[in-house]
XYZ file of C-alpha atoms in Angstrom:
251
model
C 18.059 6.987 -8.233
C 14.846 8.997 -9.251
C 11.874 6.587 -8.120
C 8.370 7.950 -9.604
C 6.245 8.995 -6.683
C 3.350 6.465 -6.238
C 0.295 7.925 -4.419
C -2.656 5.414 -3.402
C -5.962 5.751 -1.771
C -7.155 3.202 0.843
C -11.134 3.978 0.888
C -11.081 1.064 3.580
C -14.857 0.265 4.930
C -15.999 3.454 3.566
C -18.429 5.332 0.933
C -21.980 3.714 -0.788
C -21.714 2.603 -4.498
C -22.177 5.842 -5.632
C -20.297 7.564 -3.552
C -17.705 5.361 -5.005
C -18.515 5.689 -8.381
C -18.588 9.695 -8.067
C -15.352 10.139 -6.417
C -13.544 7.558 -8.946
C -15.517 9.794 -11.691
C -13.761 12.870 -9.467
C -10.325 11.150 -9.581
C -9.923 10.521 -12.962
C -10.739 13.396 -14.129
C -8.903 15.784 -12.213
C -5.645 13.136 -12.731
C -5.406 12.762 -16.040
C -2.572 13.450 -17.602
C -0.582 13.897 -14.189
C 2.702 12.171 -14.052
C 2.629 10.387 -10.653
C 1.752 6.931 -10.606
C -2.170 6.404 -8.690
C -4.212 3.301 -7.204
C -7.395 3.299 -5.339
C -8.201 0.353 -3.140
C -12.025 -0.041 -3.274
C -14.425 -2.120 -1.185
C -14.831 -5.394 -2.943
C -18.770 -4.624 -2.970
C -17.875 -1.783 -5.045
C -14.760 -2.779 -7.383
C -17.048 -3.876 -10.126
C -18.619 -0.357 -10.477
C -15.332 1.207 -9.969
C -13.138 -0.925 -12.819
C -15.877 0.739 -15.156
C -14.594 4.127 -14.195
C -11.493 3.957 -14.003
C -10.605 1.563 -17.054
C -7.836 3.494 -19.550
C -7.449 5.972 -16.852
C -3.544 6.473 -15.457
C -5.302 5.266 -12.007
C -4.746 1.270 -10.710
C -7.315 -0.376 -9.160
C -6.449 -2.207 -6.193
C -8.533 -4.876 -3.586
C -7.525 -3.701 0.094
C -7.577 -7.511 0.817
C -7.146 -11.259 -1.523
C -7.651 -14.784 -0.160
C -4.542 -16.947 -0.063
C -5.950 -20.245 -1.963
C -7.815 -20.183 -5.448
C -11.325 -20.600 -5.789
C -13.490 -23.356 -3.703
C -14.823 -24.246 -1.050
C -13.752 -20.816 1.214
C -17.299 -18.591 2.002
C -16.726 -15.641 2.597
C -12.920 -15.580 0.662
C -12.421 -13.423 -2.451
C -10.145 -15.356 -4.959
C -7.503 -14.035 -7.401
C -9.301 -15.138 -10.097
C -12.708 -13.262 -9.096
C -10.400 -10.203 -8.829
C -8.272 -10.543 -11.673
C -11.840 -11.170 -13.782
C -13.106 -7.675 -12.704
C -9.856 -5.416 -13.868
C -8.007 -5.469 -10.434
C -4.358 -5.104 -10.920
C -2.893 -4.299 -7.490
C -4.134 -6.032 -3.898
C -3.091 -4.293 -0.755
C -1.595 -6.836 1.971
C -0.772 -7.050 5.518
C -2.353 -3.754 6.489
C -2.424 -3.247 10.049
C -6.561 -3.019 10.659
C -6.292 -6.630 9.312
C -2.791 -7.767 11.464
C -4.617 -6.339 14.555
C -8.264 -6.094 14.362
C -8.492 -9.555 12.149
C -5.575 -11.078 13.813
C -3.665 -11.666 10.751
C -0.794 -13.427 10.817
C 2.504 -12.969 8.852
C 2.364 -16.676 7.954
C -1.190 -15.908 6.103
C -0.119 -12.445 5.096
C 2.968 -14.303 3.127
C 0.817 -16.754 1.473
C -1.674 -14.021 0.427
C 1.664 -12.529 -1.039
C 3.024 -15.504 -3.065
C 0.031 -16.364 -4.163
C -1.154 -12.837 -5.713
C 2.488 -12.475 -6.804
C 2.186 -16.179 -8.914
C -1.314 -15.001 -10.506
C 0.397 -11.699 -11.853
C -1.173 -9.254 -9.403
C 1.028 -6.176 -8.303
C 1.340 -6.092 -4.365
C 0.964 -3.115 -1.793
C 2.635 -4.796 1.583
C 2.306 -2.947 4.567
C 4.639 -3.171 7.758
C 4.823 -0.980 10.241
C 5.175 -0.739 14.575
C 2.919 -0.591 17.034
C 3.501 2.393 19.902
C 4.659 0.227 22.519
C 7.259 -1.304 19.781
C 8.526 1.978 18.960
C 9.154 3.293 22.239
C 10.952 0.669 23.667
C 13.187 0.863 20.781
C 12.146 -1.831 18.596
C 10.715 0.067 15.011
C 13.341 -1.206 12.922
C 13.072 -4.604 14.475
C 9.461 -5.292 13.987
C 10.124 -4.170 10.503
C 12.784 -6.060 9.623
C 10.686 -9.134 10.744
C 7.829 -8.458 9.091
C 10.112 -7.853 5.862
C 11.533 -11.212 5.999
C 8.398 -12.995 6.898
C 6.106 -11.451 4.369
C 8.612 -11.907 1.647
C 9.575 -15.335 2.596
C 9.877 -17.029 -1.370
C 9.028 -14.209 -3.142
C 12.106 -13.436 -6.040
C 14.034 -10.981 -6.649
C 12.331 -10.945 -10.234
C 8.739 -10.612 -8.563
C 9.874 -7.659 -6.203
C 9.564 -5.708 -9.423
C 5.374 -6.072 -8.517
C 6.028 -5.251 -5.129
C 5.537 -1.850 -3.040
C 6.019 -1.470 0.336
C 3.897 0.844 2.429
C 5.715 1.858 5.904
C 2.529 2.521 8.379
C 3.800 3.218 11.819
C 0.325 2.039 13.414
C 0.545 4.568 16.073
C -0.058 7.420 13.327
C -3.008 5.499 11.420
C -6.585 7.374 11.182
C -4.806 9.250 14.597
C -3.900 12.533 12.730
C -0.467 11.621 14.531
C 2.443 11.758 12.145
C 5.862 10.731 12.598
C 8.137 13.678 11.564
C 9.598 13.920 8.250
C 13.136 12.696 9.581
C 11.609 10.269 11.687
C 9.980 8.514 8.582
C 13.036 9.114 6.645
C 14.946 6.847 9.088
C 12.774 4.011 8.854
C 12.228 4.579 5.063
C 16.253 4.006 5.054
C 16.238 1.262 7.333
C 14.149 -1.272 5.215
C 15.779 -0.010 2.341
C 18.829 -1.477 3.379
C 17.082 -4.306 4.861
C 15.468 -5.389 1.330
C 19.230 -4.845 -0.057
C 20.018 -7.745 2.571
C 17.370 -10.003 1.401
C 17.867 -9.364 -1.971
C 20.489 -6.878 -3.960
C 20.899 -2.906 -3.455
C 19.348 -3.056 -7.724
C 16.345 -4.064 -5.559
C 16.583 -1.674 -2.675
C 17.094 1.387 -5.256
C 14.300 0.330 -7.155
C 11.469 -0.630 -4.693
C 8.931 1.430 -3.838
C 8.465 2.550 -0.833
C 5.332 4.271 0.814
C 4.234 6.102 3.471
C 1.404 5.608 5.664
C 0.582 6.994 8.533
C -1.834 10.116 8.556
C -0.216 11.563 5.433
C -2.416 14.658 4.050
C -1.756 17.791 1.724
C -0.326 19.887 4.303
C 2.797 17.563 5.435
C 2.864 15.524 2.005
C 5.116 17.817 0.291
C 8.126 17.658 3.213
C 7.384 13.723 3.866
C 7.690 13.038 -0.119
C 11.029 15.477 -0.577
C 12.593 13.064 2.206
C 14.835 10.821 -0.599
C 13.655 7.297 0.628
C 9.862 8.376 0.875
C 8.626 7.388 -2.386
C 4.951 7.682 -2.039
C 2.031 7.618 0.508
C -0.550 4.844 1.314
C -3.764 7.445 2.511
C -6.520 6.618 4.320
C -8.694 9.400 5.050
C -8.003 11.638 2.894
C -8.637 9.250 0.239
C -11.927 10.161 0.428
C -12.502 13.436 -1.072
C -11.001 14.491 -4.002
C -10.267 17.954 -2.938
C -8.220 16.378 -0.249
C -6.740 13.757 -2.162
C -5.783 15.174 -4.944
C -3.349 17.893 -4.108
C -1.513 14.992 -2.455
C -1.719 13.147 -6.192
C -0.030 16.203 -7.763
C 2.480 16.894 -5.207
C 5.661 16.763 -8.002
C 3.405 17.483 -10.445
């Protein structure tokens, strides 16, 4: 079935407040009216400032990160609620900086999950293998794992809010990208994998996204692949004029 292709921008720990403020500015400008569907995931320093820009525009605003309890007595946590209250709609979840760096776990990364899930926020999960994992054969394991862990109580009525981003970790922020076929494979895997934990009405209408070093000159092979749906970019988030003719590959 014909999935809309849904293009986001992970700005990570990057860019001042202006910086922000002018590339959202860039963004929506140059997107408007552009058929694809957009986020952004902003620092939380800067998603108040952001919201402002990008409020009516075709372009979802997105925290790269949510707590897993509501508000009280958790310094340093950003709720839900304090999210919700400054226009976020989406919250990106489970992305590999924060499995490996932070040590997240896929017990927390499920409870982030459910819990953004139950206050009506859309969800960007991200799963994906280390190098070690993926040469010794076990890609489709570690995603299949991850799947079933990070979904644990989630409904098949609340996978209509979810995306899933495939990031082979190996090919983050590297410049490394798996090859169009490679992705493809994996892409079709956990496809069929969500069709086992839920229905195949689910598998055919998830999104699901790539991530892994994804940039204008290899976006438009990786998105004609039929189970790449979309790309989850890091770097070349950044700049519009590198962004952008990802956006409106489709177009």
């Amino acid at each position: 079935m014909a999935r809309t292709k849904y293009i986001a921008g992970n700005w990570k720990m990057n860019t001042s407040k202006a910086e922000a403020v002018a590339l959202a500015k860039d963004l929506v400008a140059q997107l408007k009216g552009k058929t694809n569907k957009y986020m952004i995931g902003v620092p939380f320093v800067y998603l108040d400032a952001v919201s402002q820009v990008v409020k009516g525009s075709n372009i979802i605003l997105a925290a790269q990160d949510v707590a897993a309890t509501s508000n009280g007595a958790h310094t340093g946590e950003v709720s839900t609620e304090m999210l919700k209250d400054l226009g976020v709609e989406c919250v990106i979840i489970g992305h590999s900086e924060r499995r490996h760096e932070i040590g997240e776990s896929d017990e927390l990364i499920n409870k982030k999950v459910r819990r953004a899930l139950s206050q009506g926020l859309d969800v960007d999960l991200c799963i994906g293998e280390l190098l070690a994992e993926r040469e010794s054969g076990d890609a489709e394991n570690v995603c299949a794992f991850q799947l079933s862990a990070d979904l644990a109580g989630v409904s098949e009525e609340q996978m209509k809010k979810v995306t899933i981003a495939y990031e082979p970790v190996w090919a983050i922020g590297t410049g490394k990208t798996a090859t169009p076929e490679d992705a493809e494979s994996i892409h079709k895997f956990i496809r069929g994998y969500i069709a086992k934990l839920y229905s195949k009405k689910v598998a055919d209408e998830v999104i699901i996204q790539y991530g892994g070093s994804m940039k204008a000159s290899n976006a438009s092979e990786l998105l004609s692949q039929p189970d790449i749906d979309g790309g989850l970019i890091g770097g070349a988030s950044l700049k519009a004029e590198t962004f952008v003719p990802i956006c409106t590959v489709g177009c």
